[in-house]
Amino acid sequence: MADNNGLSRRDFLKTTGIATGALVGGGIIGGLVGYNVNKTGGKVEHTETHGGGNAATQDINRGLMFFTNQNEFHVLSQAVERIFPEDDLGPGALGLGVPYFIDNQLAGNYGSNAKEYMQGPFFAGESTQGYQSRLTRAEIFRHGIAKMDEEAQKRFKKGFAELEGKQMDEILTAFQKNEIDMKGVASEFFFKLLRTATLEGAYSDPIYNGNVNMDGWRMKGFPGHQMAYINVIEDEKYQKIEPKSISSMQH
């Protein structure tokens, strides 16, 4: 369904390269924030959605590994749903399990930057220079989520998770435009991390607790991890292949 600008999420994915397999970077002003969200501009209730279909893709751990504060997790959940919303094409970030994917990643090497050089000197870098912060990703996410809540209280006298959709978009856009003061990292960089992690959770293999029921792949027509294509490689017709997770190879 088209939004007020006459563009659907399908159109957006095509024009930015996502539909062809290339994830967009964080530099596009507006990005996916509020794009065709919820049609009424309201917030999305936080519910666990497991999808249907292949039971093997659902036998995954839904427990939190990083977030011990439920409010932090709810703020994250509402933010990622605004970035990757549900629409008529399929589920959004909540339905795809993206908050759990991010939680699990933050609890591991991704969150601790365990395999990256994290020594000084630390200088404020340009937006094109990549990771420049002394903070780990886990620290950046925790700081960024707290700042989102703080900004919501300043602007609207409510917590971020209690805001209407357009109010959330206003705050997320302020982060993207680097208008929010954060310590040890630029708010623009936090937004890029959040947005990139959202897309990764939507399109990762379900064994990492995102892309529930492989619905992210289905929206793109991506076949996942097939053992072989020898039976169709010479067929000139378009092949619509049911996606498979790595987990299917373990049986």
Coordinates of N, CA and C in Angstrom, one line a residue, residues 5-245:
N5 N 3.2 9.8 0.2 CA 4.0 10.3 -0.9 C 3.8 9.4 -2.2
G6 N 2.9 8.4 -2.1 CA 2.7 7.6 -3.3 C 3.7 6.5 -3.4
L7 N 4.5 6.2 -2.4 CA 5.6 5.2 -2.5 C 5.3 4.1 -1.5
S8 N 5.5 2.9 -2.0 CA 5.3 1.7 -1.1 C 6.7 1.3 -0.6
R9 N 6.7 0.4 0.4 CA 8.0 0.0 0.9 C 8.7 -0.8 -0.2
R10 N 7.9 -1.6 -1.0 CA 8.5 -2.3 -2.1 C 9.3 -1.3 -3.0
D11 N 8.6 -0.2 -3.4 CA 9.3 0.8 -4.2 C 10.6 1.3 -3.6
F12 N 10.5 1.6 -2.2 CA 11.7 2.1 -1.5 C 12.8 1.0 -1.6
L13 N 12.5 -0.2 -1.3 CA 13.5 -1.3 -1.3 C 14.2 -1.4 -2.7
K14 N 13.4 -1.3 -3.7 CA 13.9 -1.3 -5.1 C 14.9 -0.2 -5.4
T15 N 14.4 1.0 -5.1 CA 15.2 2.2 -5.4 C 16.5 2.4 -4.6
T16 N 16.5 1.8 -3.4 CA 17.7 1.9 -2.6 C 18.7 0.7 -2.7
G17 N 18.3 -0.3 -3.4 CA 19.1 -1.5 -3.6 C 18.9 -2.6 -2.7
I18 N 18.0 -2.5 -1.7 CA 17.8 -3.6 -0.7 C 17.2 -4.8 -1.4
A19 N 16.3 -4.5 -2.4 CA 15.6 -5.6 -3.1 C 16.6 -6.4 -3.9
T20 N 17.7 -5.9 -4.3 CA 18.7 -6.6 -5.0 C 19.8 -7.2 -4.2
G21 N 19.7 -7.0 -2.8 CA 20.6 -7.7 -1.9 C 21.6 -6.8 -1.3
A22 N 21.6 -5.5 -1.6 CA 22.6 -4.5 -1.0 C 21.9 -3.7 0.0
L23 N 22.3 -3.9 1.3 CA 21.7 -3.1 2.4 C 22.2 -1.6 2.3
V24 N 21.3 -0.7 2.4 CA 21.6 0.7 2.4 C 22.4 1.1 3.6
G25 N 23.3 2.0 3.5 CA 24.0 2.6 4.6 C 23.2 3.5 5.4
G26 N 23.7 4.1 6.4 CA 22.9 5.0 7.3 C 22.9 6.4 6.9
G27 N 23.5 6.8 5.7 CA 23.6 8.2 5.3 C 22.4 8.8 4.7
I28 N 21.4 8.1 4.4 CA 20.2 8.6 3.7 C 19.3 9.3 4.7
I29 N 19.2 10.6 4.6 CA 18.4 11.4 5.6 C 16.9 10.8 5.5
G30 N 16.4 10.5 6.6 CA 15.0 10.0 6.7 C 15.1 8.5 6.7
G31 N 16.0 7.9 5.9 CA 16.2 6.5 5.8 C 14.8 5.7 5.8
L32 N 14.7 4.8 6.6 CA 13.5 4.0 6.7 C 12.6 4.5 7.9
V33 N 13.0 5.6 8.5 CA 12.2 6.1 9.7 C 10.8 6.5 9.3
G34 N 9.9 5.8 9.9 CA 8.5 6.2 9.7 C 8.0 5.8 8.3
Y35 N 8.7 5.0 7.6 CA 8.3 4.7 6.2 C 7.1 3.8 6.1
N36 N 6.0 4.3 5.7 CA 4.8 3.5 5.6 C 4.4 2.7 6.8
V37 N 4.6 3.4 8.0 CA 4.4 2.7 9.3 C 2.9 2.8 9.7
N38 N 2.4 1.6 10.0 CA 1.2 1.5 10.8 C 0.0 2.3 10.3
K39 N 0.2 2.9 9.1 CA -0.8 3.6 8.4 C -1.5 4.8 9.2
T40 N -1.6 4.7 10.5 CA -2.2 5.7 11.3 C -1.2 6.6 12.1
G41 N 0.0 6.2 12.0 CA 1.1 6.9 12.7 C 1.1 6.6 14.2
G42 N 0.5 5.6 14.6 CA 0.5 5.2 16.0 C 1.6 4.3 16.4
K43 N 1.8 4.1 17.7 CA 2.9 3.1 18.1 C 2.4 1.7 17.9
V44 N 3.3 0.8 17.9 CA 3.0 -0.6 17.8 C 3.0 -1.3 19.1
E45 N 2.0 -2.1 19.5 CA 2.0 -2.8 20.7 C 3.1 -3.8 20.7
H46 N 3.8 -4.0 21.8 CA 4.9 -4.9 21.9 C 4.4 -6.3 22.2
T47 N 4.3 -7.2 21.1 CA 3.9 -8.5 21.3 C 4.9 -9.5 20.6
E48 N 4.9 -10.7 21.1 CA 5.8 -11.7 20.5 C 5.1 -12.3 19.3
T49 N 5.7 -12.2 18.1 CA 5.1 -12.8 16.9 C 6.1 -13.9 16.4
H50 N 5.5 -15.1 16.3 CA 6.4 -16.2 15.8 C 6.1 -16.6 14.4
G51 N 5.1 -16.0 13.8 CA 4.8 -16.4 12.4 C 4.3 -17.8 12.3
G52 N 4.2 -18.3 11.0 CA 3.7 -19.6 10.8 C 4.7 -20.4 9.9
G53 N 4.3 -21.6 9.5 CA 5.1 -22.3 8.6 C 6.0 -23.3 9.3
N54 N 7.3 -23.3 8.8 CA 8.2 -24.3 9.2 C 8.5 -24.3 10.7
A55 N 8.2 -25.4 11.4 CA 8.4 -25.4 12.8 C 9.8 -25.3 13.2
A56 N 10.7 -25.8 12.3 CA 12.2 -25.8 12.6 C 12.7 -24.4 12.8
T57 N 12.1 -23.4 12.1 CA 12.6 -22.0 12.2 C 12.1 -21.4 13.5
Q58 N 11.1 -22.0 14.2 CA 10.6 -21.4 15.4 C 11.2 -22.0 16.7
D59 N 11.9 -23.0 16.6 CA 12.5 -23.7 17.7 C 13.8 -22.9 18.1
I60 N 13.6 -21.6 18.5 CA 14.8 -20.8 18.8 C 14.6 -20.1 20.2
N61 N 15.7 -19.6 20.7 CA 15.6 -19.1 22.1 C 15.1 -17.7 22.0
R62 N 14.0 -17.4 22.8 CA 13.4 -16.1 22.8 C 13.8 -15.3 24.1
G63 N 14.7 -15.9 24.9 CA 15.1 -15.2 26.2 C 16.0 -14.1 25.9
L64 N 16.0 -13.1 26.8 CA 16.9 -11.9 26.7 C 18.2 -12.3 27.3
M65 N 19.3 -11.9 26.6 CA 20.6 -12.2 27.0 C 21.4 -11.0 27.5
F66 N 21.0 -9.8 27.0 CA 21.7 -8.6 27.3 C 20.9 -7.6 28.1
F67 N 19.7 -7.3 27.7 CA 18.8 -6.4 28.4 C 18.2 -7.0 29.6
T68 N 18.6 -6.4 30.8 CA 18.0 -6.8 32.0 C 16.8 -5.9 32.5
N69 N 16.8 -4.7 31.8 CA 15.8 -3.7 32.1 C 14.7 -3.8 31.0
Q70 N 13.5 -4.1 31.4 CA 12.5 -4.3 30.4 C 12.1 -3.0 29.6
N71 N 12.3 -1.9 30.3 CA 12.0 -0.6 29.6 C 13.0 -0.4 28.5
E72 N 14.2 -0.7 28.7 CA 15.2 -0.6 27.6 C 14.8 -1.4 26.4
F73 N 14.4 -2.7 26.7 CA 14.0 -3.5 25.6 C 12.8 -3.0 24.9
H74 N 11.8 -2.5 25.6 CA 10.6 -1.9 25.0 C 11.0 -0.7 24.1
V75 N 11.9 0.2 24.6 CA 12.3 1.3 23.8 C 13.0 0.8 22.5
L76 N 13.9 -0.1 22.6 CA 14.5 -0.7 21.4 C 13.5 -1.3 20.5
S77 N 12.5 -2.0 21.0 CA 11.5 -2.6 20.2 C 10.7 -1.6 19.4
Q78 N 10.2 -0.6 20.0 CA 9.5 0.5 19.4 C 10.3 1.2 18.3
A79 N 11.6 1.4 18.6 CA 12.5 2.1 17.7 C 12.7 1.3 16.4
V80 N 13.0 0.0 16.6 CA 13.3 -0.8 15.4 C 12.0 -1.0 14.5
E81 N 10.9 -1.0 15.1 CA 9.6 -1.1 14.4 C 9.3 0.1 13.5
R82 N 9.7 1.3 14.0 CA 9.6 2.5 13.3 C 10.6 2.5 12.1
I83 N 11.7 1.9 12.3 CA 12.7 1.8 11.2 C 12.4 0.8 10.1
F84 N 11.8 -0.3 10.6 CA 11.4 -1.4 9.6 C 10.0 -1.8 10.0
P85 N 9.0 -1.1 9.4 CA 7.6 -1.3 9.9 C 6.9 -2.4 9.2
E86 N 5.9 -2.9 9.8 CA 5.0 -3.9 9.2 C 4.1 -3.2 8.2
D87 N 3.9 -3.9 7.1 CA 2.9 -3.3 6.1 C 2.3 -4.5 5.4
D88 N 1.6 -4.2 4.3 CA 0.9 -5.2 3.5 C 1.8 -6.2 2.9
L89 N 3.1 -5.9 2.8 CA 4.1 -6.9 2.2 C 4.5 -7.9 3.2
G90 N 4.4 -7.6 4.5 CA 4.9 -8.6 5.5 C 5.1 -8.0 6.8
P91 N 5.7 -8.8 7.7 CA 5.9 -8.3 9.1 C 7.0 -7.2 9.2
G92 N 7.0 -6.5 10.3 CA 8.0 -5.5 10.5 C 9.1 -6.1 11.5
A93 N 9.9 -5.2 12.1 CA 10.9 -5.6 12.9 C 10.5 -6.5 14.1
L94 N 9.3 -6.1 14.7 CA 8.8 -6.9 15.8 C 8.4 -8.3 15.4
G95 N 7.7 -8.4 14.3 CA 7.2 -9.7 13.8 C 8.4 -10.5 13.4
L96 N 9.5 -9.9 13.0 CA 10.7 -10.7 12.5 C 11.6 -11.0 13.7
G97 N 11.3 -10.6 14.9 CA 12.2 -10.9 16.0 C 13.4 -10.0 16.1
V98 N 13.5 -8.9 15.4 CA 14.7 -8.1 15.4 C 15.1 -7.7 16.8
P99 N 14.2 -7.3 17.7 CA 14.7 -6.9 19.1 C 15.5 -8.0 19.8
Y100 N 15.1 -9.2 19.6 CA 15.8 -10.4 20.2 C 17.1 -10.6 19.5
F101 N 17.1 -10.4 18.2 CA 18.4 -10.6 17.4 C 19.4 -9.6 18.0
I102 N 19.0 -8.3 18.1 CA 19.9 -7.3 18.6 C 20.4 -7.6 20.0
D103 N 19.4 -8.0 20.9 CA 19.8 -8.3 22.3 C 20.8 -9.4 22.3
N104 N 20.6 -10.5 21.5 CA 21.6 -11.6 21.5 C 22.9 -11.2 21.0
Q105 N 23.0 -10.3 20.0 CA 24.2 -9.9 19.4 C 25.0 -9.0 20.4
L106 N 24.3 -8.1 21.1 CA 24.9 -7.3 22.1 C 25.5 -8.1 23.3
A107 N 25.0 -9.2 23.5 CA 25.5 -10.1 24.6 C 26.8 -10.8 24.2
G108 N 27.1 -10.8 22.9 CA 28.3 -11.5 22.4 C 29.4 -10.6 22.0
N109 N 30.2 -11.1 21.0 CA 31.4 -10.4 20.6 C 31.1 -9.1 19.8
Y110 N 29.9 -9.1 19.2 CA 29.5 -7.9 18.5 C 29.3 -6.7 19.6
G111 N 28.7 -7.0 20.7 CA 28.5 -6.0 21.7 C 29.7 -5.6 22.4
S112 N 30.6 -6.5 22.6 CA 31.9 -6.2 23.4 C 33.0 -5.8 22.5
N113 N 32.8 -5.8 21.1 CA 33.9 -5.4 20.2 C 35.1 -6.3 20.4
A114 N 34.9 -7.6 20.8 CA 36.0 -8.4 21.3 C 37.1 -8.6 20.2
K115 N 36.7 -8.6 19.0 CA 37.7 -8.9 17.9 C 38.2 -7.6 17.2
E116 N 38.0 -6.5 17.8 CA 38.3 -5.2 17.1 C 39.3 -4.4 18.0
Y117 N 40.1 -3.6 17.3 CA 41.1 -2.7 18.0 C 40.3 -1.6 18.7
M118 N 40.5 -1.6 20.0 CA 39.7 -0.6 20.8 C 40.6 0.3 21.7
Q119 N 41.9 0.5 21.3 CA 42.8 1.3 22.1 C 42.8 2.7 21.5
G120 N 43.3 3.7 22.3 CA 43.5 5.1 21.8 C 44.6 5.2 20.8
P121 N 44.8 6.5 20.3 CA 44.0 7.7 20.8 C 42.6 7.7 20.2
F122 N 41.7 8.4 20.8 CA 40.4 8.6 20.4 C 40.1 10.0 20.0
F123 N 39.8 10.2 18.7 CA 39.4 11.6 18.3 C 38.1 11.5 17.6
A124 N 37.4 12.6 17.6 CA 36.1 12.6 16.9 C 36.4 12.5 15.4
G125 N 35.9 11.4 14.8 CA 36.1 11.2 13.4 C 35.0 11.8 12.5
E126 N 35.2 11.8 11.2 CA 34.2 12.1 10.2 C 33.2 11.0 10.1
S127 N 32.1 11.3 9.5 CA 31.0 10.3 9.4 C 31.5 9.1 8.5
T128 N 32.4 9.4 7.6 CA 32.9 8.4 6.7 C 34.0 7.5 7.2
Q129 N 34.4 7.8 8.4 CA 35.6 7.1 9.0 C 35.3 5.8 9.8
G130 N 34.0 5.5 9.9 CA 33.7 4.3 10.6 C 33.8 4.4 12.1
Y131 N 34.1 3.3 12.8 CA 34.1 3.2 14.3 C 35.2 4.0 14.8
Q132 N 34.9 5.1 15.6 CA 35.9 6.0 16.2 C 35.7 6.1 17.7
S133 N 34.7 5.4 18.3 CA 34.4 5.6 19.7 C 35.2 4.7 20.6
R134 N 35.4 5.2 21.9 CA 36.1 4.4 22.9 C 35.0 3.4 23.5
L135 N 33.8 3.7 23.3 CA 32.7 2.8 23.8 C 32.5 1.6 23.0
T136 N 32.1 0.5 23.6 CA 31.7 -0.7 22.9 C 30.3 -0.5 22.3
R137 N 29.9 -1.4 21.4 CA 28.6 -1.3 20.9 C 27.5 -1.5 22.0
A138 N 27.8 -2.4 22.9 CA 26.9 -2.6 24.0 C 26.7 -1.3 24.8
E139 N 27.8 -0.6 25.1 CA 27.7 0.7 25.8 C 27.0 1.8 25.0
I140 N 27.3 1.8 23.7 CA 26.6 2.8 22.8 C 25.1 2.5 22.7
F141 N 24.7 1.3 22.6 CA 23.2 1.0 22.5 C 22.6 1.4 23.9
R142 N 23.2 1.0 25.0 CA 22.6 1.3 26.3 C 22.5 2.9 26.5
H143 N 23.6 3.6 26.1 CA 23.6 5.0 26.2 C 22.6 5.6 25.2
G144 N 22.5 5.1 24.0 CA 21.6 5.7 23.0 C 20.1 5.5 23.4
I145 N 19.8 4.3 24.0 CA 18.4 4.0 24.4 C 18.0 4.9 25.5
A146 N 19.0 5.2 26.5 CA 18.7 6.1 27.6 C 18.5 7.5 27.1
K147 N 19.2 7.9 26.1 CA 19.1 9.2 25.5 C 17.7 9.4 24.7
M148 N 17.3 8.3 24.1 CA 16.0 8.3 23.4 C 14.9 8.6 24.5
D149 N 15.0 7.9 25.6 CA 14.0 8.0 26.6 C 14.1 9.4 27.2
E150 N 15.3 9.9 27.4 CA 15.5 11.3 28.0 C 14.9 12.3 27.0
E151 N 15.2 12.2 25.7 CA 14.7 13.1 24.8 C 13.2 13.1 24.7
A152 N 12.6 11.9 24.8 CA 11.1 11.8 24.8 C 10.5 12.6 26.0
Q153 N 11.1 12.5 27.2 CA 10.7 13.2 28.4 C 10.8 14.7 28.2
K154 N 11.9 15.1 27.6 CA 12.1 16.6 27.3 C 11.1 17.1 26.4
R155 N 10.8 16.4 25.3 CA 9.9 16.9 24.3 C 8.4 16.7 24.5
F156 N 8.1 15.5 25.1 CA 6.7 15.1 25.2 C 6.2 14.7 26.6
K157 N 7.1 14.7 27.6 CA 6.8 14.4 28.9 C 6.3 13.0 29.1
K158 N 6.8 12.1 28.2 CA 6.5 10.7 28.3 C 7.8 9.9 27.9
G159 N 7.8 8.6 28.3 CA 8.8 7.7 27.9 C 8.7 7.4 26.4
F160 N 9.9 7.1 25.8 CA 9.9 6.9 24.3 C 8.9 5.8 23.9
A161 N 8.8 4.7 24.7 CA 7.9 3.6 24.3 C 6.4 4.0 24.4
E162 N 6.1 5.1 25.0 CA 4.7 5.5 25.2 C 4.3 6.6 24.2
L163 N 5.2 7.0 23.3 CA 4.9 8.0 22.3 C 4.1 7.5 21.2
E164 N 3.5 8.5 20.5 CA 2.9 8.1 19.2 C 4.0 8.0 18.1
G165 N 3.6 7.3 17.0 CA 4.6 7.0 16.0 C 5.3 8.2 15.5
K166 N 4.6 9.3 15.2 CA 5.2 10.5 14.6 C 6.2 11.1 15.6
Q167 N 5.9 11.0 16.9 CA 6.8 11.6 17.9 C 8.0 10.8 18.0
M168 N 7.9 9.4 17.9 CA 9.1 8.6 17.8 C 10.0 8.9 16.6
D169 N 9.3 9.1 15.5 CA 10.0 9.5 14.2 C 10.8 10.8 14.4
E170 N 10.2 11.8 15.1 CA 10.9 13.0 15.3 C 12.2 12.9 16.1
I171 N 12.1 12.0 17.1 CA 13.3 11.8 17.9 C 14.4 11.0 17.1
L172 N 13.9 9.9 16.5 CA 14.9 9.1 15.7 C 15.6 10.0 14.6
T173 N 14.8 10.8 14.0 CA 15.3 11.7 12.9 C 16.4 12.7 13.5
A174 N 16.1 13.2 14.7 CA 17.0 14.0 15.4 C 18.4 13.3 15.7
F175 N 18.3 12.0 16.0 CA 19.5 11.3 16.2 C 20.2 11.1 14.9
Q176 N 19.5 10.8 13.8 CA 20.1 10.6 12.5 C 20.8 11.9 12.0
K177 N 20.2 13.0 12.3 CA 20.8 14.3 11.9 C 21.8 14.8 12.9
N178 N 22.2 14.0 13.8 CA 23.3 14.4 14.8 C 22.9 15.6 15.6
E179 N 21.6 15.7 16.0 CA 21.2 16.9 16.8 C 21.1 16.6 18.3
I180 N 21.4 15.3 18.7 CA 21.3 14.9 20.1 C 22.7 14.8 20.6
D181 N 23.0 15.4 21.8 CA 24.3 15.3 22.4 C 24.5 14.0 23.2
M182 N 25.5 13.2 22.8 CA 25.8 12.0 23.4 C 27.3 12.0 23.9
K183 N 27.6 11.3 24.9 CA 29.0 11.3 25.4 C 29.7 10.1 24.8
G184 N 30.9 10.4 24.2 CA 31.7 9.3 23.7 C 31.4 8.8 22.3
V185 N 30.3 9.3 21.8 CA 29.8 8.9 20.4 C 28.9 9.9 19.9
A186 N 28.8 10.1 18.6 CA 27.9 11.0 17.9 C 26.5 10.3 17.8
S187 N 25.4 11.0 18.0 CA 24.1 10.4 17.9 C 23.9 9.9 16.5
E188 N 24.5 10.5 15.5 CA 24.4 10.0 14.1 C 24.9 8.6 14.0
F189 N 26.1 8.4 14.7 CA 26.7 7.0 14.6 C 25.8 6.0 15.3
F190 N 25.2 6.4 16.5 CA 24.3 5.5 17.2 C 23.2 5.1 16.3
F191 N 22.6 6.1 15.6 CA 21.5 5.8 14.7 C 21.9 4.8 13.6
K192 N 23.1 5.0 13.0 CA 23.6 4.1 12.0 C 23.7 2.7 12.5
L193 N 24.3 2.5 13.7 CA 24.4 1.2 14.3 C 23.0 0.6 14.5
L194 N 22.0 1.4 15.0 CA 20.7 0.9 15.3 C 20.0 0.4 14.0
R195 N 20.1 1.3 13.0 CA 19.5 1.0 11.7 C 20.1 -0.2 11.0
T196 N 21.5 -0.3 11.0 CA 22.1 -1.4 10.4 C 21.8 -2.7 11.1
A197 N 21.8 -2.7 12.4 CA 21.4 -3.9 13.2 C 20.0 -4.3 12.9
T198 N 19.1 -3.3 12.7 CA 17.7 -3.6 12.4 C 17.6 -4.4 11.1
L199 N 18.3 -3.9 10.1 CA 18.3 -4.6 8.8 C 18.9 -6.0 8.8
E200 N 20.0 -6.1 9.6 CA 20.7 -7.4 9.7 C 19.8 -8.4 10.4
G201 N 19.0 -7.9 11.4 CA 18.1 -8.8 12.1 C 16.9 -9.2 11.3
A202 N 16.5 -8.3 10.4 CA 15.4 -8.7 9.5 C 15.8 -9.7 8.4
Y203 N 17.1 -9.7 8.0 CA 17.5 -10.5 6.9 C 18.6 -11.6 7.3
S204 N 18.8 -11.8 8.6 CA 19.8 -12.8 9.0 C 19.2 -14.2 8.9
D205 N 20.0 -15.2 9.0 CA 19.5 -16.5 9.2 C 18.7 -16.6 10.5
P206 N 17.6 -17.3 10.5 CA 16.8 -17.4 11.7 C 17.5 -18.0 12.9
I207 N 18.6 -18.7 12.7 CA 19.3 -19.3 13.9 C 19.9 -18.2 14.8
Y208 N 19.9 -17.0 14.3 CA 20.4 -15.9 15.1 C 19.2 -15.1 15.8
N209 N 18.1 -15.7 15.7 CA 16.9 -15.2 16.4 C 16.2 -14.0 15.7
G210 N 16.6 -13.6 14.5 CA 15.9 -12.7 13.7 C 15.2 -13.4 12.5
N211 N 14.7 -12.6 11.6 CA 14.1 -13.1 10.4 C 13.2 -14.3 10.7
V212 N 12.3 -14.2 11.7 CA 11.4 -15.2 12.1 C 10.6 -15.8 10.9
N213 N 10.6 -17.2 10.9 CA 10.0 -17.9 9.8 C 10.5 -17.6 8.4
M214 N 11.7 -17.0 8.4 CA 12.3 -16.6 7.1 C 11.5 -15.6 6.3
D215 N 10.6 -14.9 7.0 CA 9.7 -14.0 6.3 C 10.4 -12.8 5.7
G216 N 11.6 -12.4 6.3 CA 12.4 -11.3 5.7 C 12.9 -11.8 4.3
W217 N 13.3 -13.0 4.2 CA 13.8 -13.5 3.0 C 12.7 -13.7 2.0
R218 N 11.5 -14.1 2.4 CA 10.3 -14.3 1.5 C 10.0 -12.9 0.9
M219 N 10.0 -11.8 1.6 CA 9.7 -10.5 1.1 C 10.7 -10.1 0.0
K220 N 11.9 -10.6 0.0 CA 12.9 -10.3 -1.0 C 13.0 -11.4 -2.1
G221 N 12.3 -12.5 -1.9 CA 12.5 -13.6 -2.8 C 13.8 -14.3 -2.7
F222 N 14.5 -14.2 -1.5 CA 15.8 -14.8 -1.3 C 15.6 -16.3 -0.9
P223 N 16.3 -17.2 -1.5 CA 16.1 -18.6 -1.2 C 16.8 -19.2 0.1
G224 N 17.6 -18.3 0.7 CA 18.3 -18.8 1.9 C 19.5 -19.7 1.5
H225 N 19.6 -20.8 2.3 CA 20.8 -21.7 2.1 C 20.3 -23.0 1.5
Q226 N 20.4 -23.1 0.2 CA 20.0 -24.3 -0.5 C 21.2 -25.2 -0.6
M227 N 21.0 -26.5 -0.6 CA 22.1 -27.5 -0.8 C 22.7 -27.4 -2.2
A228 N 21.8 -27.2 -3.2 CA 22.2 -27.1 -4.6 C 21.1 -26.6 -5.5
Y229 N 21.5 -26.1 -6.7 CA 20.5 -25.6 -7.6 C 20.6 -26.4 -9.0
I230 N 21.2 -27.5 -8.9 CA 21.5 -28.3 -10.1 C 20.3 -28.7 -10.8
N231 N 19.2 -28.9 -10.1 CA 17.9 -29.3 -10.7 C 17.2 -28.2 -11.5
V232 N 17.5 -26.9 -11.2 CA 16.8 -25.8 -11.9 C 17.8 -24.9 -12.6
I233 N 19.1 -25.1 -12.5 CA 20.0 -24.1 -13.0 C 19.9 -23.8 -14.5
E234 N 19.4 -24.8 -15.3 CA 19.3 -24.7 -16.7 C 17.9 -24.3 -17.1
D235 N 17.0 -24.2 -16.2 CA 15.6 -23.9 -16.5 C 15.5 -22.4 -16.7
E236 N 14.9 -22.0 -17.8 CA 14.8 -20.6 -18.2 C 13.7 -19.9 -17.5
K237 N 12.8 -20.6 -16.8 CA 11.7 -20.0 -16.1 C 12.2 -19.4 -14.8
Y238 N 11.5 -18.4 -14.3 CA 11.8 -17.8 -13.0 C 11.5 -18.8 -11.9
Q239 N 12.4 -19.0 -11.0 CA 12.3 -20.0 -10.0 C 11.9 -19.3 -8.7
K240 N 10.8 -19.8 -8.1 CA 10.3 -19.3 -6.8 C 10.6 -20.5 -5.9
I241 N 11.7 -20.3 -5.1 CA 12.2 -21.3 -4.2 C 11.9 -21.1 -2.8
E242 N 11.3 -22.0 -2.1 CA 11.0 -21.9 -0.7 C 12.4 -21.8 0.1
P243 N 12.6 -20.7 0.9 CA 13.8 -20.5 1.6 C 14.1 -21.6 2.6
K244 N 15.4 -21.8 2.9 CA 15.9 -22.7 3.9 C 16.9 -22.1 4.8
S245 N 16.8 -22.4 6.1 CA 17.7 -21.9 7.1 C 18.9 -22.9 7.2

